[in-house]
CSV table of C-alpha atoms in Angstrom, one decimal:
chain,number,residue,atom,x,y,z
N,17,MET,CA,-21.4,42.4,-16.8
N,18,THR,CA,-24.3,43.7,-18.8
N,19,LYS,CA,-25.5,42.0,-22.0
N,20,ALA,CA,-24.5,43.7,-25.2
N,21,ILE,CA,-27.3,45.3,-27.1
N,22,THR,CA,-28.2,43.4,-30.3
N,23,PHE,CA,-29.9,44.7,-33.4
N,24,LEU,CA,-31.3,42.4,-36.1
N,25,LEU,CA,-31.7,43.5,-39.7
N,26,VAL,CA,-34.0,41.4,-41.9
N,27,ASP,CA,-33.3,42.5,-45.5
N,28,ASP,CA,-32.7,40.6,-48.7
N,29,ASP,CA,-30.5,43.4,-50.2
N,30,GLU,CA,-26.9,42.4,-49.2
N,31,ASP,CA,-25.5,45.9,-50.1
N,32,ASP,CA,-28.1,47.5,-47.8
N,33,ALA,CA,-27.3,45.1,-45.0
N,34,MET,CA,-23.5,45.7,-45.3
N,35,LEU,CA,-24.0,49.5,-45.3
N,36,PHE,CA,-26.4,49.2,-42.4
N,37,GLU,CA,-23.9,47.2,-40.3
N,38,GLU,CA,-21.1,49.5,-41.2
N,39,VAL,CA,-23.0,52.6,-40.1
N,40,LEU,CA,-24.3,50.9,-37.0
N,41,GLN,CA,-20.8,50.0,-35.9
N,42,GLU,CA,-19.7,53.6,-36.5
N,43,CYS,CA,-22.6,54.8,-34.2
N,44,ASP,CA,-21.7,52.3,-31.5
N,45,PRO,CA,-19.1,49.5,-32.0
N,46,GLU,CA,-20.5,47.8,-28.8
N,47,ILE,CA,-23.8,46.9,-30.5
N,48,HIS,CA,-24.0,43.4,-31.8
N,49,PHE,CA,-25.4,43.0,-35.3
N,50,MET,CA,-27.3,40.1,-36.7
N,51,ALA,CA,-28.8,39.7,-40.2
N,52,ALA,CA,-31.3,37.6,-42.0
N,53,SER,CA,-32.1,37.7,-45.7
N,54,ASN,CA,-35.8,37.1,-45.5
N,55,GLY,CA,-38.7,36.6,-43.0
N,56,LYS,CA,-38.5,32.8,-43.0
N,57,GLU,CA,-34.8,32.9,-42.2
N,58,ALA,CA,-35.4,35.4,-39.5
N,59,LEU,CA,-38.1,33.4,-37.8
N,60,ASP,CA,-36.0,30.2,-38.1
N,61,MET,CA,-33.1,32.0,-36.5
N,62,LEU,CA,-35.2,33.6,-33.7
N,63,THR,CA,-36.9,30.4,-32.8
N,64,SER,CA,-33.8,28.2,-32.7
N,65,GLU,CA,-32.5,26.8,-29.4
N,66,GLY,CA,-30.1,28.8,-27.5
N,67,ILE,CA,-30.1,32.0,-29.5
N,68,ASP,CA,-29.8,35.3,-27.7
N,69,LEU,CA,-32.8,37.3,-29.0
N,70,PRO,CA,-32.2,40.7,-30.4
N,71,ASP,CA,-33.2,43.9,-28.5
N,72,LEU,CA,-34.5,45.6,-31.7
N,73,ILE,CA,-35.5,44.4,-35.1
N,74,PHE,CA,-35.3,46.3,-38.4
N,75,LEU,CA,-37.6,44.6,-40.9
N,76,ASP,CA,-37.8,45.1,-44.7
N,77,LEU,CA,-41.2,44.6,-46.3
N,78,ASN,CA,-40.3,43.3,-49.8
N,79,MET,CA,-38.4,40.0,-49.6
N,80,PRO,CA,-38.6,36.6,-51.1
N,81,ARG,CA,-39.8,33.5,-49.3
N,82,MET,CA,-41.6,35.5,-46.6
N,83,ASP,CA,-42.2,39.2,-46.7
N,84,GLY,CA,-42.0,41.6,-43.9
N,85,LYS,CA,-45.7,41.8,-43.1
N,86,GLU,CA,-46.1,38.1,-42.8
N,87,CYS,CA,-42.9,37.9,-40.7
N,88,LEU,CA,-44.1,40.7,-38.4
N,89,SER,CA,-47.4,39.0,-37.9
N,90,LYS,CA,-45.8,35.7,-37.0
N,91,MET,CA,-43.3,37.3,-34.7
N,92,LYS,CA,-46.1,39.1,-32.8
N,93,GLN,CA,-48.0,35.8,-32.4
N,94,HIS,CA,-44.9,34.1,-30.9
N,95,ALA,CA,-44.7,34.6,-27.1
N,96,ALA,CA,-40.9,34.9,-26.9
N,97,LEU,CA,-40.7,37.3,-29.9
N,98,ALA,CA,-43.8,39.5,-29.3
N,99,GLN,CA,-42.1,41.9,-26.9
N,100,ILE,CA,-39.2,42.7,-29.2
N,101,PRO,CA,-39.7,46.1,-30.8
N,102,VAL,CA,-39.8,46.1,-34.6
N,103,ILE,CA,-39.1,49.0,-36.9
N,104,ILE,CA,-40.0,48.7,-40.5
N,105,TYR,CA,-37.1,49.6,-42.7
N,106,THR,CA,-38.1,49.6,-46.3
N,107,THR,CA,-38.1,51.5,-49.6
N,108,SER,CA,-41.9,51.9,-49.3
N,109,PHE,CA,-43.4,55.1,-48.3
N,110,HIS,CA,-47.0,54.2,-48.9
N,111,LEU,CA,-49.5,55.1,-46.1
N,112,LYS,CA,-51.2,51.7,-46.5
N,113,ASP,CA,-47.9,49.9,-45.6
N,114,ILE,CA,-47.4,52.3,-42.6
N,115,GLU,CA,-51.0,51.7,-41.3
N,116,GLU,CA,-50.9,47.9,-41.9
N,117,THR,CA,-47.5,47.4,-40.2
N,118,ARG,CA,-48.5,49.5,-37.2
N,119,LYS,CA,-51.7,47.4,-36.8
N,120,LEU,CA,-49.5,44.3,-36.9
N,121,GLY,CA,-47.3,45.6,-34.1
N,122,ALA,CA,-44.4,47.6,-35.6
N,123,ILE,CA,-43.4,50.6,-33.4
N,124,GLY,CA,-42.0,52.6,-36.3
N,125,PHE,CA,-41.6,52.9,-40.0
N,126,ILE,CA,-38.5,54.2,-41.7
N,127,THR,CA,-38.2,54.7,-45.4
N,128,LYS,CA,-34.6,53.7,-46.4
N,129,PRO,CA,-32.6,56.8,-46.9
N,130,SER,CA,-31.0,57.5,-50.3
N,131,ASP,CA,-27.6,58.6,-48.9
N,132,ILE,CA,-25.3,57.5,-46.1
N,133,GLN,CA,-25.5,60.7,-44.2
N,134,ASP,CA,-29.2,60.2,-43.6
N,135,LEU,CA,-28.6,56.6,-42.5
N,136,GLN,CA,-26.0,57.9,-40.1
N,137,MET,CA,-28.4,60.4,-38.7
N,138,ILE,CA,-31.2,57.8,-38.4
N,139,LEU,CA,-29.2,55.1,-36.7
N,140,GLY,CA,-27.4,57.7,-34.6
N,141,ILE,CA,-30.7,59.0,-33.1
N,142,ILE,CA,-32.0,55.4,-32.5
N,143,VAL,CA,-28.7,54.3,-30.9
N,144,GLU,CA,-28.5,57.4,-28.7
N,145,HIS,CA,-32.0,56.9,-27.4
N,146,PHE,CA,-32.1,53.1,-27.2
N,147,PRO,CA,-33.7,51.5,-25.2
N,148,GLN,CA,-35.1,54.1,-22.7
N,149,ASN,CA,-36.3,56.7,-25.2
N,150,LEU,CA,-36.8,54.7,-28.4
N,151,LYS,CA,-40.4,56.0,-28.9
N,152,LEU,CA,-39.1,59.6,-28.5
N,153,ALA,CA,-36.4,58.9,-31.1
N,154,LEU,CA,-39.0,57.6,-33.5
N,155,ARG,CA,-41.1,60.6,-32.9
N,156,ALA,CA,-38.1,62.9,-33.6
N,157,LEU,CA,-37.5,61.0,-36.8
N,158,SER,CA,-41.1,61.3,-37.9
N,159,GLN,CA,-40.6,65.1,-37.9
N,160,ILE,CA,-38.1,64.7,-40.7
N,161,PRO,CA,-40.0,64.9,-44.0
N,162,THR,CA,-38.4,61.9,-45.6
N,163,HIS,CA,-38.9,59.5,-42.7
N,164,LEU,CA,-42.0,58.3,-40.8
């Protein structure tokens, strides 16, 4: 029996998290979904005993307690977490944020879409290509003007 794929969303906006989970389950009901409301909660969860680590992390930047950049930096310094791919998933579209998060180890940067159809398309592409062709999926998404 193969281990189910698990995605973690770290986002302080409960509505965004519920919508993300709903759309993800539409794309593939077999994917296990985890959520954390800020970077500190995510790190505490990921470093606790006996947790099955996620296969992919979607990380918001603007959160209370610990923002996404600090969380990403700490994850990439932690041996068990460093290999988990992280995609920034935020309202930001600033080049500075894109450059900083790539330097910190994020493999992609997605600006949160304004409508559900765009979110369905984004998650559909990622799920379809995960894990073998994730970088190809992110390259394809980067060709869409509203997503990097």
